[in-house]
Structure formats: C-alpha cells, structure tokens
Amino acid sequence: MPGSPSWAPAASTREYGRYSDMRTRNGAGHSSLHAAVTALLDLSELTADPRVLAGAVAAKFKDLVQVDRCAVFLRSAADEYRVGSWAGRRDYTSHLRGMVNGHDPFTREILERREPVVIRDSRTDPRVAQHLETTLRCDVRSMVGVPVVFGGQPSAIVYLDDEGTPTRFSDVQLDTAQEFAALCGLLLGRRREDTRSASRPPADSPRNLELATENLGRLAQRGATLGEFASAVAATLHRPVAILDSAWREVATARPPQGLRRPVGRLSDPLVRAHPRVAEALRHVATGETRTLPPLPPVGLDLRCLITPIPLGASPWGQIVVHEAGRPFDEFDRQIAGNAALRIGLSLSTAHLVATTPAELREALVGDLLCGRVANDTLDRRLEIAGIADGPHLVGVFSTLSSKTAADQGRRILDRLAPDGSALSTEIDGQLVGLIPLPPGATDGADTVEDLRGAVDAHTRRGADGEPSVIGVSSPVTGLRHIAKAYREARHVVGTLRRFANPRLPRVVTAGDIGGGLMFVSSADPADMETLVQEQLGELRNTRHARLLATLRTFLRTGTVIRCGHVLGVHENTVRYRLAKIEELTGLSVVGNPDAQMRASLALLVLRLRGDCEWHDPAA
C-alpha cells in the first residue's frame, strides 16, 4: 500500500492465510451489527458518560468480531490516545493505564490508513517495539487496531486480540470491525462534547484555581506538614502525589479518597532515576524547571509524572511529583503543582529564617537539636522538612588534643562512615559534631562505633593532614528528642581526652569506655585527681605490684571472686589472697564494699587516662 513502511503487511489480510498455526474466526452478520448499534443507541439515551458508552462499545466489539479481549483508547484534546474501557475475561488494563498512544508506529499507521491494521506477532514486530514490556505483561500475541472516525477525525482506537494466542484474523472479521467502528464513530462523536470528566470542575475555571491556591496558602501560613500539603494536592487534582527531598527520599505521599490504588512507580528508587530518559528530565528539574516524564513500564513507571521543583533559595529543596491517573494532564494540574511547590518552599523557609538552602536547613536543625532548642511539639515537622529520619543515634564530637580544629578531618571521616549522607554534622564552638544513625535493630551502637574506628584508621592510612583528630562518642539514645543529652555526654568525653592529652589513648573513645567516672575526670582539679590516686592505690602503682593491680582491675570489672578467678585463669583462693594483699598495701577492702570499689575504680580510671596502665584490661 502506498505510504506504508517496507516491513508493513499488505492491506489485504489474505496474506495471513499461510500461517496455518493461527486460529481463524468468522465475523458477525449485518443483522448482528444492526442489533448492536440499536443497543448502543438505547444506552446513549440513558447516559452521556463517554466511559460507560466506551465500555459498551468494547463489549459489542468483542462479541461481534469474536475475540477474547477488546480495549478502547479515547482521544484527548492533546491528540493522545489513552485507555478508556475494556472487555474480556478479566481486567488487563492495569498495565495499559500509562500508555500514551498516538505517536508510535503502529498507531500512526492506523490513523494514516483509516482502516484495520494487523500485528501478527507483537513480540517481534518493530511497530510495537516501544510497548514490548506492556504487551508481554498483557500476554498479547496477535492483535488488530481499528480506528473509530467521526467527521473525518479519529475519536478512538480499538485494539482487539485473543489472550496469549496467535490469531489469523479473517477478512470477515476485519470487515465487521471496520463497519462497526464507522457506526460507533457516529455514536461517540455525537457525545464528544460530554467527554469532560465530572470528577472536578473544568480546569479553566479561575474560581477553582483561586480556591485551591487559597487553601494551599492557609496551609503554608499555619506551618502544615508535608503530608498535609500532599493530601491537599491529591484531593484537588484527584491524582496520587509524592513529595521528595533533594536526596530523592520520599517524605510524604497521598492519594485521592476515590482513586487509583495500585503502585504508581517511585522516583525514590535509584534504579528508576538511572534510566537515561529519567536522568535527562531530572537534570532539568535540578535547575528549577518543571518536567513531565513519559510512562516507562520497564522500570516500574506505568503512569506519566509531572515533576515540579520546590524552591528554597538558590537550589530546589526537593520536588512534588503528581502521577497521571485517569484524565490527561492539563494546565490546571501544572498551575496547582506549581502553586503547591511555591507554598511548600515558603513554609520551609519560615521553619528556620536563616536557612536558604536544603543543606543549611538540615544543619540549622542539627544545631538546634544538639543545643536543645527544638520543642517536642514542633520536632516532627522540622524533621520531616529537613528530611532527617528519627531513631537511635550516637553523637560524636571531633577535636584534637590541642586547640586546633578537626572539622575537615571529621567531615571526611563521616563521609567514609556513611557514604549515603545519613550522618549529619554541624560546627559548634569550633568543634565538629556529628549525628550518627544506628542501623535498624541496633541498640547498643557497638558495631557502629567499630565502623567509626575503622573509618578513622582508613583515613589515617591515607595520610591525613594536620594533627590527628580524637573523637568523643556518646552512649546511644533512642530518638532525636534525647540528642542534646547525648551531645553533652560526648562533649565531656572529648573534653576529658583533651585534659589528659595522652597521645597513646585510642582515637575514638566512648562514654561507655570511661564509665560512671566521666563527670569526675572531665571536671575535677588535676591535683585532686593525683591525690585520689595516691591515697587509694599507693604502692600498687609500683611495677612490682603489676599483678595485684591487674587483679584489682579485673575484680572491679567482673564483680565476684569466682568470675575474677575464671577470667584470670587462677583459683578463687588465689584471688582472695591477692585482694587481701591489696588491702594490706592500700587499706582498700573491695570485697562487699561498694564505697571502696567506687574509689578504686575512679583511681584506676585516672591511671588509664594518664597512660600509667593499659587502656583496655588485658584480661578482658
């Protein structure tokens, strides 16, 4: 046929006679056509809803042409064709909702020829190659596309197939389809003006836009949560909505009360964002442009997406993503999404008046958390806005043994510890303070501390510039509401390290490593600490009493004579003899005497910090 591609089948379907493995069916007679049209006319008198009429058309098409399935794609104002109804044993159109036909080779050929066009094998035919993923999901093998024309213009396209079965469509079937399509064109064309959905008022109504904008403005003024913004946009547009921060973390989602319930695809997935077409669109979004993504079923995006950046200073804070469920996008959608983005940006900027970028917003919140300046009733909203996940955390304070700063070293160590950027930091009083999240299920933070030590060692092996950093780490807290307490604890740890200035101590020291004597060693006068050591330990500091000192240390750690002997590998009577000798030399009777145990523990802690004995108990 003139104008057809070289690989296209001839107009005559008799060419398919040589495919003997395909099923052949006969079409309906003219009496059946007449009855079908009469039934549709009767239905059109009862309803003007184009989707109800399209559903009836699909059912009649399926029965007349004698196939398993039929899908009717209706034409939008933008000359795009989207699925409007279906008929078959089961609803297979969930995979078709994101398809935008009208520009692919198969649809173009249907529209150009204005007659049925056959695909004998959808898995190999290049005309449907861009929809291969969808045809495989729907189990389409052979199919025929039929244009529904009214007034010289196509108003719909009908796709017919037998589920999972190659079919040889007969001339009678194709003639029946073409004749019925012509009659349906008259019916659907007559109702064309009624095709606007009644789900919301027309998009070009200034009053509707004004009301929606006023509602978004009220949300911004009262400091609404991002979830409330998402719900308002979803209810206004009758579409699923997601709000993502600058790291593409999904911080709020919403769906309309009566709307699509199946998954719509997630731009928070790095594999989705890595797709070339997605990556290209997101590059424009990063510069502040609004972009529309086409459906990409291979990566799970079955619907078109309208992506609008949320402004905050010189760079977007994040983006609001609207999924095209149902009717096609129009100017009303773009205006509402744009207004919502502006109002969210306004709300974000007032959350902390000095923050003008997403990074500054997070850093400001971290500083407020550490200094206890966040009220409990506003914490959740500020965490949501900053994109910070609540949960168990450690606090680490990065410093040096002198007055030099370790901020740059600290940032590099945190980057190595948490490449995903989950460890946040800020500078307070010249020291870098890091919020280090614990992995899911972790409670004691031991593994995270070991990872931190590994990051410090790796940084040191790379030849770190400047004076080596020391890091004071807090005990873990269950949530960010308690982070100010953890910061005070970590600050006491690093202050203790700087007071004793012992370069032989570990680079990473936790509050648990120091124990209950932390407040004493971080604040007591050095002369008082020396007096304590002399009075409590006396002769035990002599190297010839090293075994006795080790026994005392292990006993204080284990708590009983029996456990102490087990750890040291000696008989319990040997432990009792050594403890008696300690009492003879120092006057300390530590068995069953909590006060003596506390004084001995503090004296031993001072020795450890000064380097007069090993930091870790060798018997541990």
PDB file of N, CA and C in Angstrom, residues 204-273:
ATOM      1  N   ASP A 204     -10.180  25.263  33.480  1.00  0.00           N
ATOM      2  CA  ASP A 204     -10.002  26.642  33.086  1.00  0.00           C
ATOM      3  C   ASP A 204     -10.857  27.595  33.915  1.00  0.00           C
ATOM      4  N   SER A 205     -11.458  27.073  35.010  1.00  0.00           N
ATOM      5  CA  SER A 205     -12.270  27.929  35.870  1.00  0.00           C
ATOM      6  C   SER A 205     -11.364  28.729  36.794  1.00  0.00           C
ATOM      7  N   PRO A 206     -11.299  30.046  36.655  1.00  0.00           N
ATOM      8  CA  PRO A 206     -10.440  30.845  37.544  1.00  0.00           C
ATOM      9  C   PRO A 206     -10.824  30.687  39.003  1.00  0.00           C
ATOM     10  N   ARG A 207     -12.111  30.513  39.273  1.00  0.00           N
ATOM     11  CA  ARG A 207     -12.548  30.394  40.660  1.00  0.00           C
ATOM     12  C   ARG A 207     -11.993  29.136  41.315  1.00  0.00           C
ATOM     13  N   ASN A 208     -11.966  28.024  40.574  1.00  0.00           N
ATOM     14  CA  ASN A 208     -11.420  26.786  41.130  1.00  0.00           C
ATOM     15  C   ASN A 208      -9.942  26.932  41.447  1.00  0.00           C
ATOM     16  N   LEU A 209      -9.216  27.559  40.551  1.00  0.00           N
ATOM     17  CA  LEU A 209      -7.793  27.777  40.786  1.00  0.00           C
ATOM     18  C   LEU A 209      -7.581  28.697  41.985  1.00  0.00           C
ATOM     19  N   GLU A 210      -8.409  29.705  42.101  1.00  0.00           N
ATOM     20  CA  GLU A 210      -8.295  30.649  43.208  1.00  0.00           C
ATOM     21  C   GLU A 210      -8.556  29.965  44.551  1.00  0.00           C
ATOM     22  N   LEU A 211      -9.600  29.127  44.605  1.00  0.00           N
ATOM     23  CA  LEU A 211      -9.926  28.431  45.850  1.00  0.00           C
ATOM     24  C   LEU A 211      -8.809  27.474  46.265  1.00  0.00           C
ATOM     25  N   ALA A 212      -8.279  26.716  45.280  1.00  0.00           N
ATOM     26  CA  ALA A 212      -7.211  25.770  45.589  1.00  0.00           C
ATOM     27  C   ALA A 212      -5.963  26.499  46.077  1.00  0.00           C
ATOM     28  N   THR A 213      -5.641  27.643  45.444  1.00  0.00           N
ATOM     29  CA  THR A 213      -4.460  28.406  45.839  1.00  0.00           C
ATOM     30  C   THR A 213      -4.630  28.980  47.240  1.00  0.00           C
ATOM     31  N   GLU A 214      -5.834  29.460  47.559  1.00  0.00           N
ATOM     32  CA  GLU A 214      -6.087  29.977  48.907  1.00  0.00           C
ATOM     33  C   GLU A 214      -5.909  28.889  49.955  1.00  0.00           C
ATOM     34  N   ASN A 215      -6.370  27.687  49.655  1.00  0.00           N
ATOM     35  CA  ASN A 215      -6.217  26.580  50.607  1.00  0.00           C
ATOM     36  C   ASN A 215      -4.747  26.267  50.837  1.00  0.00           C
ATOM     37  N   LEU A 216      -3.953  26.245  49.772  1.00  0.00           N
ATOM     38  CA  LEU A 216      -2.520  25.982  49.920  1.00  0.00           C
ATOM     39  C   LEU A 216      -1.846  27.095  50.715  1.00  0.00           C
ATOM     40  N   GLY A 217      -2.300  28.341  50.507  1.00  0.00           N
ATOM     41  CA  GLY A 217      -1.742  29.457  51.263  1.00  0.00           C
ATOM     42  C   GLY A 217      -2.019  29.342  52.754  1.00  0.00           C
ATOM     43  N   ARG A 218      -3.226  28.888  53.102  1.00  0.00           N
ATOM     44  CA  ARG A 218      -3.557  28.707  54.515  1.00  0.00           C
ATOM     45  C   ARG A 218      -2.677  27.628  55.147  1.00  0.00           C
ATOM     46  N   LEU A 219      -2.400  26.565  54.381  1.00  0.00           N
ATOM     47  CA  LEU A 219      -1.527  25.510  54.896  1.00  0.00           C
ATOM     48  C   LEU A 219      -0.131  26.054  55.195  1.00  0.00           C
ATOM     49  N   ALA A 220       0.379  26.901  54.282  1.00  0.00           N
ATOM     50  CA  ALA A 220       1.716  27.465  54.482  1.00  0.00           C
ATOM     51  C   ALA A 220       1.747  28.386  55.693  1.00  0.00           C
ATOM     52  N   GLN A 221       0.681  29.180  55.884  1.00  0.00           N
ATOM     53  CA  GLN A 221       0.659  30.134  56.985  1.00  0.00           C
ATOM     54  C   GLN A 221       0.646  29.456  58.347  1.00  0.00           C
ATOM     55  N   ARG A 222      -0.040  28.346  58.460  1.00  0.00           N
ATOM     56  CA  ARG A 222      -0.105  27.687  59.766  1.00  0.00           C
ATOM     57  C   ARG A 222       0.979  26.625  59.944  1.00  0.00           C
ATOM     58  N   GLY A 223       1.923  26.535  58.983  1.00  0.00           N
ATOM     59  CA  GLY A 223       3.038  25.596  59.144  1.00  0.00           C
ATOM     60  C   GLY A 223       2.610  24.151  59.028  1.00  0.00           C
ATOM     61  N   ALA A 224       1.798  23.840  58.014  1.00  0.00           N
ATOM     62  CA  ALA A 224       1.295  22.480  57.833  1.00  0.00           C
ATOM     63  C   ALA A 224       2.438  21.522  57.529  1.00  0.00           C
ATOM     64  N   THR A 225       2.205  20.250  57.798  1.00  0.00           N
ATOM     65  CA  THR A 225       3.204  19.235  57.486  1.00  0.00           C
ATOM     66  C   THR A 225       3.211  18.964  55.982  1.00  0.00           C
ATOM     67  N   LEU A 226       4.274  18.337  55.526  1.00  0.00           N
ATOM     68  CA  LEU A 226       4.348  17.987  54.106  1.00  0.00           C
ATOM     69  C   LEU A 226       3.263  16.980  53.740  1.00  0.00           C
ATOM     70  N   GLY A 227       2.898  16.119  54.695  1.00  0.00           N
ATOM     71  CA  GLY A 227       1.811  15.186  54.435  1.00  0.00           C
ATOM     72  C   GLY A 227       0.500  15.902  54.170  1.00  0.00           C
ATOM     73  N   GLU A 228       0.255  17.005  54.897  1.00  0.00           N
ATOM     74  CA  GLU A 228      -0.974  17.779  54.666  1.00  0.00           C
ATOM     75  C   GLU A 228      -0.948  18.453  53.294  1.00  0.00           C
ATOM     76  N   PHE A 229       0.209  18.957  52.890  1.00  0.00           N
ATOM     77  CA  PHE A 229       0.320  19.534  51.548  1.00  0.00           C
ATOM     78  C   PHE A 229       0.042  18.475  50.479  1.00  0.00           C
ATOM     79  N   ALA A 230       0.639  17.300  50.636  1.00  0.00           N
ATOM     80  CA  ALA A 230       0.438  16.230  49.653  1.00  0.00           C
ATOM     81  C   ALA A 230      -1.028  15.836  49.578  1.00  0.00           C
ATOM     82  N   SER A 231      -1.693  15.731  50.717  1.00  0.00           N
ATOM     83  CA  SER A 231      -3.107  15.351  50.731  1.00  0.00           C
ATOM     84  C   SER A 231      -3.965  16.409  50.052  1.00  0.00           C
ATOM     85  N   ALA A 232      -3.640  17.686  50.263  1.00  0.00           N
ATOM     86  CA  ALA A 232      -4.417  18.760  49.650  1.00  0.00           C
ATOM     87  C   ALA A 232      -4.290  18.725  48.124  1.00  0.00           C
ATOM     88  N   VAL A 233      -3.074  18.512  47.619  1.00  0.00           N
ATOM     89  CA  VAL A 233      -2.879  18.455  46.170  1.00  0.00           C
ATOM     90  C   VAL A 233      -3.568  17.221  45.580  1.00  0.00           C
ATOM     91  N   ALA A 234      -3.458  16.085  46.258  1.00  0.00           N
ATOM     92  CA  ALA A 234      -4.094  14.857  45.769  1.00  0.00           C
ATOM     93  C   ALA A 234      -5.611  15.016  45.706  1.00  0.00           C
ATOM     94  N   ALA A 235      -6.186  15.666  46.727  1.00  0.00           N
ATOM     95  CA  ALA A 235      -7.638  15.856  46.745  1.00  0.00           C
ATOM     96  C   ALA A 235      -8.087  16.842  45.673  1.00  0.00           C
ATOM     97  N   THR A 236      -7.269  17.854  45.388  1.00  0.00           N
ATOM     98  CA  THR A 236      -7.626  18.857  44.381  1.00  0.00           C
ATOM     99  C   THR A 236      -7.547  18.289  42.971  1.00  0.00           C
ATOM    100  N   LEU A 237      -6.484  17.525  42.696  1.00  0.00           N
ATOM    101  CA  LEU A 237      -6.247  17.024  41.341  1.00  0.00           C
ATOM    102  C   LEU A 237      -6.799  15.620  41.107  1.00  0.00           C
ATOM    103  N   HIS A 238      -7.226  14.943  42.186  1.00  0.00           N
ATOM    104  CA  HIS A 238      -7.713  13.562  42.072  1.00  0.00           C
ATOM    105  C   HIS A 238      -6.635  12.658  41.476  1.00  0.00           C
ATOM    106  N   ARG A 239      -5.398  12.847  41.977  1.00  0.00           N
ATOM    107  CA  ARG A 239      -4.266  12.056  41.483  1.00  0.00           C
ATOM    108  C   ARG A 239      -3.349  11.683  42.655  1.00  0.00           C
ATOM    109  N   PRO A 240      -2.593  10.589  42.516  1.00  0.00           N
ATOM    110  CA  PRO A 240      -1.575  10.284  43.532  1.00  0.00           C
ATOM    111  C   PRO A 240      -0.458  11.327  43.510  1.00  0.00           C
ATOM    112  N   VAL A 241       0.038  11.673  44.698  1.00  0.00           N
ATOM    113  CA  VAL A 241       1.047  12.723  44.841  1.00  0.00           C
ATOM    114  C   VAL A 241       2.141  12.235  45.788  1.00  0.00           C
ATOM    115  N   ALA A 242       3.388  12.596  45.483  1.00  0.00           N
ATOM    116  CA  ALA A 242       4.519  12.307  46.379  1.00  0.00           C
ATOM    117  C   ALA A 242       5.377  13.552  46.493  1.00  0.00           C
ATOM    118  N   ILE A 243       5.926  13.775  47.684  1.00  0.00           N
ATOM    119  CA  ILE A 243       6.879  14.864  47.903  1.00  0.00           C
ATOM    120  C   ILE A 243       8.213  14.236  48.274  1.00  0.00           C
ATOM    121  N   LEU A 244       9.270  14.601  47.539  1.00  0.00           N
ATOM    122  CA  LEU A 244      10.605  14.049  47.756  1.00  0.00           C
ATOM    123  C   LEU A 244      11.573  15.179  48.063  1.00  0.00           C
ATOM    124  N   ASP A 245      12.573  14.902  48.914  1.00  0.00           N
ATOM    125  CA  ASP A 245      13.549  15.936  49.235  1.00  0.00           C
ATOM    126  C   ASP A 245      14.665  15.943  48.201  1.00  0.00           C
ATOM    127  N   SER A 246      15.703  16.741  48.451  1.00  0.00           N
ATOM    128  CA  SER A 246      16.761  16.904  47.457  1.00  0.00           C
ATOM    129  C   SER A 246      17.563  15.628  47.239  1.00  0.00           C
ATOM    130  N   ALA A 247      17.529  14.706  48.205  1.00  0.00           N
ATOM    131  CA  ALA A 247      18.209  13.416  48.053  1.00  0.00           C
ATOM    132  C   ALA A 247      17.267  12.360  47.481  1.00  0.00           C
ATOM    133  N   TRP A 248      16.083  12.783  47.008  1.00  0.00           N
ATOM    134  CA  TRP A 248      15.087  11.901  46.403  1.00  0.00           C
ATOM    135  C   TRP A 248      14.543  10.888  47.395  1.00  0.00           C
ATOM    136  N   ARG A 249      14.533  11.268  48.677  1.00  0.00           N
ATOM    137  CA  ARG A 249      13.860  10.451  49.681  1.00  0.00           C
ATOM    138  C   ARG A 249      12.389  10.844  49.715  1.00  0.00           C
ATOM    139  N   GLU A 250      11.520   9.872  49.758  1.00  0.00           N
ATOM    140  CA  GLU A 250      10.077  10.117  49.776  1.00  0.00           C
ATOM    141  C   GLU A 250       9.670  10.512  51.195  1.00  0.00           C
ATOM    142  N   VAL A 251       9.294  11.779  51.395  1.00  0.00           N
ATOM    143  CA  VAL A 251       8.976  12.250  52.747  1.00  0.00           C
ATOM    144  C   VAL A 251       7.472  12.372  52.977  1.00  0.00           C
ATOM    145  N   ALA A 252       6.664  12.357  51.926  1.00  0.00           N
ATOM    146  CA  ALA A 252       5.205  12.418  52.085  1.00  0.00           C
ATOM    147  C   ALA A 252       4.546  11.887  50.823  1.00  0.00           C
ATOM    148  N   THR A 253       3.462  11.145  50.982  1.00  0.00           N
ATOM    149  CA  THR A 253       2.677  10.652  49.845  1.00  0.00           C
ATOM    150  C   THR A 253       1.198  10.790  50.182  1.00  0.00           C
ATOM    151  N   ALA A 254       0.374  10.862  49.147  1.00  0.00           N
ATOM    152  CA  ALA A 254      -1.076  10.942  49.349  1.00  0.00           C
ATOM    153  C   ALA A 254      -1.775  10.464  48.089  1.00  0.00           C
ATOM    154  N   ARG A 255      -2.964   9.927  48.278  1.00  0.00           N
ATOM    155  CA  ARG A 255      -3.823   9.508  47.167  1.00  0.00           C
ATOM    156  C   ARG A 255      -5.204  10.115  47.379  1.00  0.00           C
ATOM    157  N   PRO A 256      -5.932  10.375  46.294  1.00  0.00           N
ATOM    158  CA  PRO A 256      -7.288  10.915  46.452  1.00  0.00           C
ATOM    159  C   PRO A 256      -8.184   9.902  47.149  1.00  0.00           C
ATOM    160  N   PRO A 257      -9.240  10.373  47.817  1.00  0.00           N
ATOM    161  CA  PRO A 257     -10.131   9.438  48.541  1.00  0.00           C
ATOM    162  C   PRO A 257     -10.669   8.324  47.662  1.00  0.00           C
ATOM    163  N   GLN A 258     -11.050   8.663  46.440  1.00  0.00           N
ATOM    164  CA  GLN A 258     -11.530   7.664  45.488  1.00  0.00           C
ATOM    165  C   GLN A 258     -10.616   7.715  44.281  1.00  0.00           C
ATOM    166  N   GLY A 259      -9.647   6.847  44.216  1.00  0.00           N
ATOM    167  CA  GLY A 259      -8.699   6.909  43.114  1.00  0.00           C
ATOM    168  C   GLY A 259      -7.916   5.631  42.965  1.00  0.00           C
ATOM    169  N   LEU A 260      -6.887   5.714  42.153  1.00  0.00           N
ATOM    170  CA  LEU A 260      -6.047   4.565  41.824  1.00  0.00           C
ATOM    171  C   LEU A 260      -5.362   4.016  43.077  1.00  0.00           C
ATOM    172  N   ARG A 261      -5.394   2.705  43.266  1.00  0.00           N
ATOM    173  CA  ARG A 261      -4.803   2.090  44.450  1.00  0.00           C
ATOM    174  C   ARG A 261      -3.565   1.266  44.146  1.00  0.00           C
ATOM    175  N   ARG A 262      -3.322   0.960  42.887  1.00  0.00           N
ATOM    176  CA  ARG A 262      -2.163   0.123  42.581  1.00  0.00           C
ATOM    177  C   ARG A 262      -0.887   0.960  42.630  1.00  0.00           C
ATOM    178  N   PRO A 263       0.299   0.319  42.719  1.00  0.00           N
ATOM    179  CA  PRO A 263       1.556   1.070  42.727  1.00  0.00           C
ATOM    180  C   PRO A 263       1.713   1.930  41.485  1.00  0.00           C
ATOM    181  N   VAL A 264       2.298   3.118  41.650  1.00  0.00           N
ATOM    182  CA  VAL A 264       2.430   4.042  40.529  1.00  0.00           C
ATOM    183  C   VAL A 264       3.890   4.291  40.151  1.00  0.00           C
ATOM    184  N   GLY A 265       4.824   3.605  40.784  1.00  0.00           N
ATOM    185  CA  GLY A 265       6.235   3.825  40.480  1.00  0.00           C
ATOM    186  C   GLY A 265       6.837   4.837  41.439  1.00  0.00           C
ATOM    187  N   ARG A 266       8.130   4.702  41.729  1.00  0.00           N
ATOM    188  CA  ARG A 266       8.754   5.549  42.740  1.00  0.00           C
ATOM    189  C   ARG A 266      10.062   6.129  42.206  1.00  0.00           C
ATOM    190  N   LEU A 267      10.128   7.458  42.160  1.00  0.00           N
ATOM    191  CA  LEU A 267      11.361   8.121  41.765  1.00  0.00           C
ATOM    192  C   LEU A 267      12.395   8.084  42.878  1.00  0.00           C
ATOM    193  N   SER A 268      12.004   7.627  44.072  1.00  0.00           N
ATOM    194  CA  SER A 268      12.984   7.468  45.152  1.00  0.00           C
ATOM    195  C   SER A 268      13.913   6.282  44.901  1.00  0.00           C
ATOM    196  N   ASP A 269      13.562   5.425  43.951  1.00  0.00           N
ATOM    197  CA  ASP A 269      14.376   4.255  43.626  1.00  0.00           C
ATOM    198  C   ASP A 269      15.538   4.680  42.718  1.00  0.00           C
ATOM    199  N   PRO A 270      16.795   4.484  43.152  1.00  0.00           N
ATOM    200  CA  PRO A 270      17.933   4.891  42.308  1.00  0.00           C
ATOM    201  C   PRO A 270      17.934   4.219  40.943  1.00  0.00           C
ATOM    202  N   LEU A 271      17.425   2.988  40.838  1.00  0.00           N
ATOM    203  CA  LEU A 271      17.394   2.308  39.545  1.00  0.00           C
ATOM    204  C   LEU A 271      16.454   3.007  38.579  1.00  0.00           C
ATOM    205  N   VAL A 272      15.365   3.553  39.097  1.00  0.00           N
ATOM    206  CA  VAL A 272      14.443   4.318  38.247  1.00  0.00           C
ATOM    207  C   VAL A 272      15.126   5.602  37.769  1.00  0.00           C
ATOM    208  N   ARG A 273      15.780   6.301  38.678  1.00  0.00           N
ATOM    209  CA  ARG A 273      16.424   7.576  38.308  1.00  0.00           C
ATOM    210  C   ARG A 273      17.611   7.370  37.388  1.00  0.00           C
TER     211      ARG A 273
END
